CSV table of C-alpha atoms in Angstrom, one decimal:
chain,number,residue,atom,x,y,z
A,1,MET,CA,141.2,66.4,102.6
A,2,ALA,CA,139.5,68.2,105.4
A,3,ARG,CA,137.5,71.3,104.4
A,4,LEU,CA,136.5,74.3,106.5
A,5,ILE,CA,133.0,74.2,104.8
A,6,PRO,CA,132.3,70.6,103.9
A,7,THR,CA,129.7,69.5,101.4
A,8,SER,CA,129.2,66.0,102.9
A,9,GLY,CA,126.0,65.4,104.9
A,10,ILE,CA,123.8,67.8,102.9
A,11,ASN,CA,120.4,66.1,102.9
A,12,GLY,CA,117.5,68.0,101.4
A,13,ALA,CA,116.8,71.6,100.3
A,14,ASP,CA,116.5,73.0,103.9
A,15,GLU,CA,119.9,71.7,104.9
A,16,GLN,CA,121.5,72.9,101.7
A,17,GLU,CA,120.0,76.4,102.1
A,18,ARG,CA,120.9,76.7,105.8
A,19,ARG,CA,124.5,75.6,105.2
A,20,ALA,CA,125.0,77.9,102.2
A,21,THR,CA,123.6,80.9,104.2
A,22,SER,CA,125.8,80.2,107.2
A,23,ALA,CA,128.9,79.7,105.1
A,24,LEU,CA,128.4,82.9,103.2
A,25,LEU,CA,127.5,85.1,106.1
A,26,ALA,CA,130.4,83.8,108.2
A,27,VAL,CA,132.9,84.5,105.5
A,28,MET,CA,131.5,88.0,104.9
A,29,SER,CA,132.2,88.8,108.5
A,30,ALA,CA,135.6,87.1,108.6
A,31,VAL,CA,137.0,88.5,105.4
A,32,ARG,CA,136.5,92.2,105.6
A,33,GLU,CA,137.3,93.0,101.9
A,34,PHE,CA,134.8,90.4,100.7
A,35,GLY,CA,132.1,91.6,103.0
A,36,ARG,CA,132.6,95.1,101.9
A,37,SER,CA,132.5,94.2,98.2
A,38,LEU,CA,129.0,92.7,98.7
A,39,THR,CA,127.5,95.4,101.0
A,40,GLN,CA,129.0,98.6,99.8
A,41,PRO,CA,127.1,98.7,96.4
A,42,PHE,CA,123.9,98.7,98.4
A,43,GLY,CA,124.8,101.7,100.5
A,44,ALA,CA,126.6,100.2,103.5
A,45,PRO,CA,129.4,102.3,105.0
A,46,ALA,CA,133.0,101.1,105.0
A,47,GLY,CA,133.1,99.4,108.4
A,48,PRO,CA,133.2,96.0,110.1
A,49,VAL,CA,130.6,93.6,108.9
A,50,HIS,CA,128.6,91.6,111.5
A,51,THR,CA,126.3,88.8,110.5
A,52,PHE,CA,123.6,86.7,112.1
A,53,ILE,CA,121.6,83.7,111.0
A,54,GLU,CA,117.9,83.0,111.4
A,55,VAL,CA,117.0,86.0,113.6
A,56,PRO,CA,113.3,85.7,114.7
A,57,PHE,CA,110.9,88.7,114.6
A,58,VAL,CA,107.2,89.1,115.4
A,59,LEU,CA,105.0,90.7,112.7
A,60,ASP,CA,101.3,91.1,113.6
A,61,THR,CA,101.5,88.4,116.3
A,62,GLN,CA,103.2,86.0,113.8
A,63,LYS,CA,106.7,84.8,114.0
A,64,VAL,CA,108.9,85.7,111.0
A,65,VAL,CA,112.4,84.2,110.6
A,66,PRO,CA,114.5,85.6,107.7
A,67,ASP,CA,117.6,83.5,106.8
A,68,GLY,CA,120.0,86.1,108.0
A,69,LEU,CA,120.8,89.7,109.1
A,70,VAL,CA,123.8,91.9,108.3
A,71,THR,CA,124.9,95.1,110.1
A,72,VAL,CA,127.7,97.4,109.1
A,73,THR,CA,128.7,100.2,111.5
A,74,ARG,CA,131.0,103.2,111.1
A,75,GLY,CA,131.0,105.9,113.7
A,76,THR,CA,127.4,106.7,114.6
A,77,LYS,CA,125.9,105.2,111.4
A,78,THR,CA,124.7,101.6,111.3
A,79,TRP,CA,123.4,100.0,108.1
A,80,THR,CA,121.2,96.9,108.6
A,81,ALA,CA,119.8,94.5,106.0
A,82,LEU,CA,117.7,91.3,106.2
A,83,ILE,CA,118.9,88.3,104.1
A,84,GLU,CA,116.7,85.8,102.3
A,85,VAL,CA,118.4,82.8,100.6
A,86,LYS,CA,117.3,80.2,98.1
A,87,THR,CA,119.4,77.4,96.7
A,88,GLY,CA,119.0,74.9,93.8
A,89,THR,CA,115.9,75.5,91.7
A,90,ASN,CA,113.9,77.1,94.6
A,91,GLU,CA,112.5,80.5,93.7
A,92,LEU,CA,111.8,83.5,95.8
A,93,LYS,CA,108.2,84.0,97.0
A,94,ALA,CA,106.6,87.5,96.8
A,95,GLU,CA,104.5,86.9,100.0
A,96,GLN,CA,107.6,86.0,102.0
A,97,LEU,CA,109.6,88.9,100.8
A,98,GLU,CA,106.7,91.4,101.5
A,99,ALA,CA,106.6,90.1,105.1
A,100,TYR,CA,110.3,90.7,105.5
A,101,LEU,CA,110.0,94.2,104.0
A,102,ASP,CA,107.3,95.0,106.6
A,103,VAL,CA,109.6,93.8,109.4
A,104,ALA,CA,112.4,95.9,108.0
A,105,ARG,CA,110.2,99.0,107.8
A,106,GLU,CA,108.9,98.6,111.3
A,107,ARG,CA,112.4,98.4,112.8
A,108,GLY,CA,114.0,101.0,110.6
A,109,PHE,CA,116.3,98.6,108.7
A,110,ASP,CA,117.7,99.8,105.4
A,111,ALA,CA,117.3,96.9,103.0
A,112,LEU,CA,116.3,93.4,102.2
A,113,ILE,CA,118.8,91.4,100.2
A,114,THR,CA,117.8,88.2,98.4
A,115,ILE,CA,120.1,85.5,97.1
A,116,SER,CA,119.1,82.8,94.7
A,117,ASN,CA,120.0,81.2,91.4
A,118,GLU,CA,117.6,83.4,89.6
A,119,ILE,CA,119.4,85.8,87.2
A,120,PRO,CA,117.4,88.9,86.3
A,121,PRO,CA,117.4,89.9,82.6
A,122,VAL,CA,118.4,93.5,83.4
A,123,PRO,CA,121.1,94.2,86.0
A,124,GLY,CA,119.6,95.8,89.1
A,125,GLN,CA,116.2,94.5,88.4
A,126,HIS,CA,114.7,92.2,91.0
A,127,PRO,CA,113.4,88.8,89.7
A,128,THR,CA,110.3,88.8,92.0
A,129,LYS,CA,107.5,91.4,91.7
A,130,VAL,CA,106.4,92.8,95.1
A,131,ASP,CA,104.1,95.6,96.1
A,132,LYS,CA,106.0,98.8,95.4
A,133,ARG,CA,104.4,100.6,98.3
A,134,ARG,CA,106.6,98.4,100.6
A,135,LEU,CA,109.7,99.8,98.9
A,136,LYS,CA,109.2,103.5,100.0
A,137,LYS,CA,111.4,103.2,103.0
A,138,VAL,CA,113.2,99.8,102.5
A,139,ALA,CA,115.4,99.0,99.5
A,140,LEU,CA,115.1,95.5,97.8
A,141,HIS,CA,118.2,94.1,96.3
A,142,HIS,CA,119.1,90.8,94.6
A,143,ILE,CA,122.4,88.9,94.2
A,144,PRO,CA,122.6,85.7,92.1
A,145,TRP,CA,124.9,83.0,93.5
A,146,THR,CA,126.9,83.4,90.3
A,147,LYS,CA,127.5,87.0,91.2
A,148,ILE,CA,128.6,86.1,94.7
A,149,LEU,CA,131.1,83.5,93.3
A,150,TYR,CA,132.3,86.1,90.8
A,151,GLU,CA,133.0,88.6,93.6
A,152,ALA,CA,134.7,86.0,95.7
A,153,VAL,CA,137.1,85.0,92.9
A,154,LEU,CA,137.7,88.6,91.9
A,155,GLN,CA,138.6,89.6,95.5
A,156,LYS,CA,140.9,86.6,96.1
A,157,GLU,CA,142.7,86.3,92.8
A,158,HIS,CA,142.7,89.8,91.5
A,159,ARG,CA,142.0,92.5,94.1
A,160,GLY,CA,143.7,90.6,96.9
A,161,VAL,CA,143.1,89.9,100.6
A,162,ALA,CA,145.6,91.4,103.0
A,163,ASP,CA,145.6,88.6,105.6
A,164,PRO,CA,146.8,85.2,104.3
A,165,ASP,CA,144.5,83.3,106.7
A,166,GLN,CA,141.5,85.3,105.5
A,167,ALA,CA,142.5,84.6,101.9
A,168,TRP,CA,142.4,80.9,102.7
A,169,ILE,CA,139.0,81.2,104.3
A,170,LEU,CA,137.7,82.9,101.1
A,171,GLY,CA,139.2,80.2,99.0
A,172,GLU,CA,137.3,77.6,101.1
A,173,LEU,CA,134.0,79.4,100.3
A,174,ILE,CA,134.9,79.4,96.6
A,175,ARG,CA,135.5,75.7,96.7
A,176,TYR,CA,132.2,75.1,98.5
A,177,LEU,CA,130.1,77.2,96.1
A,178,GLU,CA,131.7,75.5,93.1
A,179,HIS,CA,130.6,72.1,94.4
A,180,PRO,CA,127.3,70.8,92.9
A,181,LYS,CA,125.9,69.9,96.3
A,182,SER,CA,126.2,73.5,97.5
A,183,GLY,CA,123.0,74.5,95.5
A,184,ALA,CA,124.8,77.5,94.0
A,185,MET,CA,124.0,76.5,90.4
A,186,ALA,CA,125.1,78.0,87.1
A,187,PHE,CA,122.7,79.1,84.4
A,188,ASP,CA,121.5,75.7,83.1
A,189,ASP,CA,118.0,76.0,81.5
A,190,MET,CA,116.4,78.2,78.8
A,191,GLY,CA,113.0,77.5,80.2
A,192,SER,CA,110.0,75.5,79.3
A,193,SER,CA,109.1,77.8,76.3
A,194,TRP,CA,112.4,77.4,74.5
A,195,VAL,CA,111.5,74.3,72.3
A,196,THR,CA,108.1,75.8,71.4
A,197,VAL,CA,109.6,79.1,70.4
A,198,ARG,CA,112.5,77.5,68.5
A,199,ASP,CA,110.2,75.4,66.4
A,200,SER,CA,107.8,78.3,65.8
A,201,ILE,CA,110.7,80.4,64.5
A,202,ARG,CA,111.9,77.7,62.1
A,203,SER,CA,108.4,77.2,60.8
A,204,GLY,CA,107.8,80.9,60.4
A,205,THR,CA,104.7,81.0,62.7
A,206,LEU,CA,106.0,82.9,65.7
A,207,ARG,CA,104.1,86.1,66.5
A,208,ALA,CA,105.3,89.0,68.7
A,209,THR,CA,102.2,88.7,70.8
A,210,ASP,CA,103.0,85.1,71.8
A,211,ILE,CA,103.7,84.9,75.6
A,212,PRO,CA,106.4,82.2,75.2
A,213,ALA,CA,108.4,84.6,73.0
A,214,ALA,CA,108.7,87.1,75.9
A,215,GLU,CA,109.8,84.2,78.2
A,216,VAL,CA,112.6,83.2,75.9
A,217,VAL,CA,113.8,86.8,75.4
A,218,THR,CA,114.0,87.2,79.2
A,219,ARG,CA,115.9,83.9,79.6
A,220,PHE,CA,118.4,85.0,76.8
A,221,ASP,CA,119.1,88.3,78.5
A,222,ALA,CA,119.7,86.4,81.8
A,223,LEU,CA,122.0,84.1,79.9
A,224,MET,CA,124.0,87.0,78.6
A,225,ASN,CA,124.3,88.5,82.1
A,226,PHE,CA,125.6,85.1,83.2
A,227,ALA,CA,128.1,85.0,80.3
A,228,ALA,CA,129.4,88.5,81.3
A,229,LEU,CA,129.9,87.3,84.9
A,230,GLN,CA,131.7,84.1,83.7
A,231,LEU,CA,134.0,86.2,81.4
A,232,GLY,CA,134.7,88.8,84.1
A,233,ARG,CA,135.6,86.0,86.6
A,234,LYS,CA,138.2,84.7,84.1
A,235,LEU,CA,139.6,88.2,83.3
A,236,GLY,CA,139.5,89.6,86.8
A,237,THR,CA,137.6,92.7,85.8
A,238,GLU,CA,134.0,93.9,85.6
A,239,VAL,CA,132.3,92.8,82.5
A,240,VAL,CA,128.7,93.9,81.9
A,241,THR,CA,126.0,93.7,79.3
A,242,VAL,CA,125.3,96.9,77.4
A,243,LEU,CA,122.0,98.6,77.8
A,244,SER,CA,120.7,102.1,76.9
A,245,ARG,CA,119.5,104.5,79.6
A,246,LYS,CA,116.0,104.0,78.4
A,247,GLU,CA,116.3,100.2,78.6
A,248,LEU,CA,117.7,100.4,82.2
A,249,ALA,CA,114.9,102.8,83.2
A,250,GLU,CA,112.2,100.9,81.4
A,251,PRO,CA,113.0,97.2,81.0
A,252,GLN,CA,109.7,96.6,79.2
A,253,VAL,CA,111.0,98.7,76.3
A,254,ARG,CA,114.0,96.3,75.6
A,255,LEU,CA,111.7,93.3,76.1
A,256,GLN,CA,109.2,94.4,73.5
A,257,THR,CA,112.0,95.4,71.1
A,258,GLN,CA,113.7,92.0,71.4
A,259,VAL,CA,110.4,90.2,71.1
A,260,ASN,CA,109.6,92.0,67.8
A,261,LEU,CA,113.1,91.3,66.5
A,262,LEU,CA,112.7,87.6,67.4
A,263,ALA,CA,109.4,87.3,65.6
A,264,ASP,CA,110.5,89.3,62.5
A,265,THR,CA,114.1,87.9,62.0
A,266,GLY,CA,114.4,84.9,64.3
A,267,THR,CA,117.4,86.4,66.1
A,268,LEU,CA,118.3,87.3,69.7
A,269,THR,CA,120.9,90.0,70.2
A,270,ALA,CA,123.0,91.3,73.1
A,271,ALA,CA,126.3,93.2,73.7
A,272,ILE,CA,129.0,92.9,76.3
A,273,ARG,CA,131.3,95.6,77.4
A,274,ILE,CA,134.9,94.6,78.5
A,275,PRO,CA,137.2,97.2,79.8
A,276,ASP,CA,140.1,98.4,77.6
A,277,THR,CA,139.0,96.6,74.5
A,278,VAL,CA,138.6,98.1,71.0
A,279,GLY,CA,134.8,97.8,71.2
A,280,THR,CA,131.8,95.9,72.5
A,281,LEU,CA,131.5,92.2,72.0
A,282,ASN,CA,128.2,91.7,70.1
A,283,VAL,CA,126.3,88.4,70.2
A,284,THR,CA,123.6,87.3,67.8
A,285,ALA,CA,121.7,84.0,68.1
A,286,ASP,CA,120.2,83.3,64.7
A,287,VAL,CA,117.7,80.6,65.4
A,288,ARG,CA,116.6,80.3,61.7
A,289,ALA,CA,120.2,79.8,60.4
A,290,ASN,CA,121.2,77.7,63.5
A,291,GLN,CA,124.2,80.0,64.1
A,292,ILE,CA,125.8,82.0,66.9
A,293,ILE,CA,127.5,85.1,65.6
A,294,CYS,CA,129.9,87.2,67.6
A,295,HIS,CA,131.4,90.4,66.2
A,296,VAL,CA,133.4,93.5,67.2
A,297,ASP,CA,133.8,96.7,65.2
A,298,VAL,CA,137.3,98.3,64.8
A,299,ASP,CA,138.1,101.7,63.4
A,300,ALA,CA,140.5,101.6,60.5
A,301,PRO,CA,143.7,103.6,60.5
A,302,ARG,CA,143.3,107.2,59.2
A,303,GLU,CA,146.3,107.1,57.1
A,304,GLY,CA,148.0,104.8,54.5
A,305,ARG,CA,146.7,103.0,51.5
A,306,GLY,CA,143.8,100.5,51.6
A,307,THR,CA,146.1,97.4,51.6
A,308,THR,CA,148.2,99.0,54.4
A,309,ARG,CA,145.1,99.4,56.5
A,310,VAL,CA,143.9,95.9,55.9
A,311,GLY,CA,147.4,94.5,56.6
A,312,TRP,CA,147.3,96.4,60.0
A,313,LEU,CA,144.2,94.5,61.0
A,314,VAL,CA,145.2,91.1,59.6
A,315,ARG,CA,148.5,91.2,61.5
A,316,GLN,CA,146.5,91.4,64.8
A,317,LEU,CA,144.4,88.4,63.7
A,318,LYS,CA,147.2,85.9,63.7
A,319,ASN,CA,145.4,83.8,66.3
A,320,ALA,CA,142.0,84.1,64.7
A,321,PRO,CA,140.4,81.0,63.0
A,322,VAL,CA,140.7,81.1,59.2
A,323,THR,CA,136.9,81.0,59.1
A,324,ALA,CA,136.5,84.3,60.8
A,325,ARG,CA,135.1,87.0,58.5
A,326,VAL,CA,136.1,90.6,58.1
A,327,ASP,CA,133.7,93.2,56.7
A,328,ALA,CA,134.9,96.5,55.3
A,329,PHE,CA,133.0,99.8,55.7
A,330,TYR,CA,133.8,102.8,53.5
A,331,LEU,CA,133.8,106.5,54.2
A,332,HIS,CA,130.6,108.3,53.0
A,333,ALA,CA,129.0,104.9,52.1
A,334,ARG,CA,126.0,103.1,53.5
A,335,GLY,CA,126.0,99.5,54.5
A,336,THR,CA,128.8,96.9,54.3
A,337,GLY,CA,131.4,96.9,51.5
A,338,ALA,CA,133.5,93.9,50.7
A,339,SER,CA,133.7,90.9,53.0
A,340,GLU,CA,136.3,88.2,53.1
A,341,LEU,CA,137.6,85.3,55.3
A,342,VAL,CA,140.7,85.9,57.4
A,343,GLY,CA,142.4,82.9,55.9
A,344,ARG,CA,142.2,84.5,52.4
A,345,LEU,CA,143.1,88.0,53.6
A,346,ARG,CA,146.4,86.6,55.0
A,347,GLU,CA,147.3,85.6,51.5
A,348,ASP,CA,146.0,88.7,49.7
A,349,PRO,CA,144.9,91.9,51.6
A,350,LYS,CA,143.8,93.4,48.3
A,351,LEU,CA,140.6,91.3,48.4
A,352,LEU,CA,139.0,93.7,50.9
A,353,VAL,CA,140.1,96.9,49.1
A,354,GLY,CA,138.4,96.5,45.7
A,355,ASP,CA,139.4,99.1,43.2
A,356,GLY,CA,140.9,101.4,45.9
A,357,SER,CA,138.8,104.4,44.9
A,358,ARG,CA,137.0,104.5,48.3
A,359,GLU,CA,138.6,105.1,51.7
A,360,LEU,CA,138.3,102.5,54.4
A,361,LYS,CA,136.5,103.7,57.5
A,362,SER,CA,136.2,100.7,59.8
A,363,PHE,CA,136.2,96.9,59.9
A,364,ARG,CA,133.9,94.3,61.5
A,365,VAL,CA,135.4,91.0,62.6
A,366,ALA,CA,132.9,88.2,63.0
A,367,LEU,CA,133.0,84.6,64.0
A,368,MET,CA,130.2,82.1,63.3
A,369,VAL,CA,129.7,78.8,65.2
A,370,PRO,CA,126.9,76.2,65.1
A,371,MET,CA,124.1,76.9,67.5
A,372,GLY,CA,122.9,74.2,70.0
A,373,ALA,CA,119.2,73.4,70.0
A,374,LYS,CA,118.6,71.8,73.4
A,375,ARG,CA,117.1,73.9,76.3
A,376,GLY,CA,119.5,72.6,79.0
A,377,VAL,CA,123.3,72.2,79.2
A,378,GLY,CA,125.7,69.8,77.7
A,379,LYS,CA,126.5,68.6,74.2
A,380,GLY,CA,124.2,70.1,71.6
A,381,ALA,CA,122.7,72.6,74.1
A,382,PHE,CA,122.0,76.3,73.2
A,383,ILE,CA,123.4,77.6,76.5
A,384,ASP,CA,126.8,75.9,76.1
A,385,SER,CA,127.1,77.0,72.4
A,386,VAL,CA,126.5,80.7,73.4
A,387,LEU,CA,129.0,80.6,76.3
A,388,GLN,CA,131.6,78.8,74.2
A,389,ALA,CA,131.2,81.2,71.3
A,390,VAL,CA,131.7,84.2,73.6
A,391,ALA,CA,134.8,82.7,75.3
A,392,VAL,CA,136.5,81.6,72.0
A,393,PHE,CA,135.8,84.9,70.3
A,394,TYR,CA,137.3,86.9,73.1
A,395,GLU,CA,140.3,84.6,73.6
A,396,GLU,CA,141.2,84.3,69.9
A,397,ILE,CA,140.2,87.6,68.5
A,398,VAL,CA,139.1,90.5,70.8
A,399,GLN,CA,141.9,90.3,73.3
A,400,HIS,CA,144.5,90.7,70.5
A,401,LEU,CA,143.0,93.8,68.9
A,402,LYS,CA,144.3,97.2,69.6
A,403,ALA,CA,143.0,100.6,68.5
A,404,TRP,CA,145.1,102.4,65.9
A,405,SER,CA,147.1,105.5,66.9
A,406,PRO,CA,149.0,107.8,64.6
A,407,THR,CA,152.8,107.9,64.5
A,408,PRO,CA,154.2,110.9,66.3
A,409,PRO,CA,155.8,113.6,64.0
A,410,LYS,CA,159.6,113.5,63.7
A,411,VAL,CA,162.0,116.4,63.8
A,412,ARG,CA,163.4,117.4,60.4
A,413,SER,CA,167.2,117.5,60.2
A,414,GLU,CA,169.1,120.3,58.4
A,415,PRO,CA,170.3,119.1,54.9
A,416,THR,CA,174.1,119.3,54.2
A,417,GLU,CA,176.2,119.3,51.0
A,418,PRO,CA,180.0,119.0,51.0
A,419,GLY,CA,181.7,122.3,50.3
A,420,VAL,CA,178.4,124.3,50.0
A,421,PRO,CA,177.4,126.9,52.7
A,422,ALA,CA,174.2,126.0,54.4
A,423,SER,CA,172.6,129.3,53.4
A,424,LEU,CA,173.0,128.3,49.7
A,425,ILE,CA,171.4,124.9,49.9
A,426,SER,CA,168.0,125.1,48.1
A,427,SER,CA,166.4,122.4,50.3
A,428,ALA,CA,167.4,124.2,53.6
A,429,LEU,CA,164.6,124.9,56.1
A,430,SER,CA,162.9,128.2,55.2
A,431,SER,CA,160.4,130.4,57.0
A,432,GLN,CA,157.7,128.4,55.3
A,433,ASP,CA,158.7,125.3,57.4
A,434,GLY,CA,157.8,126.9,60.7
A,435,VAL,CA,156.5,130.0,62.5
A,436,ALA,CA,158.3,133.2,61.5
A,437,ASP,CA,160.0,135.3,64.3
A,438,PRO,CA,158.5,138.8,64.1
A,439,VAL,CA,161.5,140.4,66.0
A,440,GLU,CA,164.0,138.8,63.5
A,441,ASP,CA,161.9,140.0,60.6
A,442,ALA,CA,161.9,143.6,61.9
A,443,LEU,CA,165.7,143.7,62.2
A,444,ARG,CA,166.4,142.2,58.8
A,445,PRO,CA,167.5,145.0,56.3
A,446,ASP,CA,165.1,145.7,53.4
A,447,PRO,CA,166.9,145.2,50.0
A,448,LEU,CA,164.5,147.7,48.4
A,449,ALA,CA,164.9,150.4,51.1
A,450,GLY,CA,164.6,153.9,49.6
A,451,SER,CA,163.3,152.6,46.3
A,452,HIS,CA,160.5,154.2,44.3
A,453,VAL,CA,157.5,152.6,42.8
A,454,ASP,CA,157.0,152.9,39.0
A,455,GLU,CA,153.6,153.3,37.3
A,456,ASP,CA,153.1,149.5,37.2
A,457,GLY,CA,153.5,149.3,41.0
A,458,VAL,CA,156.9,147.7,40.8
A,459,GLY,CA,159.7,148.8,43.2
A,460,VAL,CA,162.8,150.3,41.6
A,461,ALA,CA,166.1,150.6,43.5
A,462,PRO,CA,167.8,154.1,43.7
A,463,GLU,CA,170.9,153.1,41.7
A,464,VAL,CA,168.7,152.1,38.8
A,465,LEU,CA,166.9,155.5,38.9
A,466,GLU,CA,170.3,157.3,38.6
A,467,GLY,CA,171.1,155.5,35.4
A,468,ILE,CA,167.8,156.5,33.7
């Protein structure tokens, strides 16, 4: 079948890079919604996107040729960015980027955008370190090819493209980027330090000061960003990794915390936020135990007996594997309470309640799968085991869980008894069942009106006084 952007005839890294750049920039200009989705987060106005490839510049008598240039104009404002692209395993070079930043500064451009298969461990962080003095007037942004493919699928399949022809063009770009020859690779390597760190953890010799440990932590965080993009692409929504404000502002803080955790416990941890779910999807890679553990925390209902609360959760886990585990947390208690497998709880919810003397506060649903050991991808690989664990846990457990909400109060009906006036029924609604009406109370006659008070403080009616 004929394709708008063919993959045939790609010979060498230069041809691969040039064709990927040309295809991407052309589609950004042709499909307005897609072009805007890529440029607007970097400060571009909402206007027509114009793109150019391999525009030459002169910097200090030397010719400098970035891979592309993008302009967006609205009214009198024009936003301009240089583009640098790498495909395959090629990495961005600091010297090259600094030269492009100097070109952008001299000509008053707004940004330099880099595109490669490098996935930074922290969203918004650039994978290449450059001289920060060059960033005073020009912004430096990075988009992994995985993110571009994610945005293309999200725009075409979920957000929509107004023009059918433009939607088809965007579909052609998606097909091209998904082809192995395009050079837009998925995350496929845990790095050269993975085997060394893995073996050191299992032998108990890993130290927090070991440089390879930091490299593995960085690759794991990048893997979790890739997992979030993959899941978001399937769901048609924005899925992101969860980081604290301090970790976003100071990535070195998270790096050191994770390195210490890896050295002390042999585990790598991360969390993913998915819109409209009961909680964050937490992932733990336990290298010592050779397990990938995914879990989500769910608040228990605030009413009902313990078995009723457990039954409420188990009914939502009808698609969960029988090997999934549920941990119970009790009110005013530290740590985890009882734990049981879903398969046994379906038969007897009381197994998680205990003696029933303590009130259930929340549950933790967890799924454990074997961890791959290889650094690459394929059968028995660590990357594939993590991605599969996240996908299965969401599909079979998380997407079926809903937060508890109390039942709305119902209106009480007036009781009736055959042949008995409503005012004489003892169970009739009284003033204690609702708010008293002060006007009605003021007009109601007092049965002890005109009475006197005896020495004990008890009211006495006048007709009683006359008989004394």
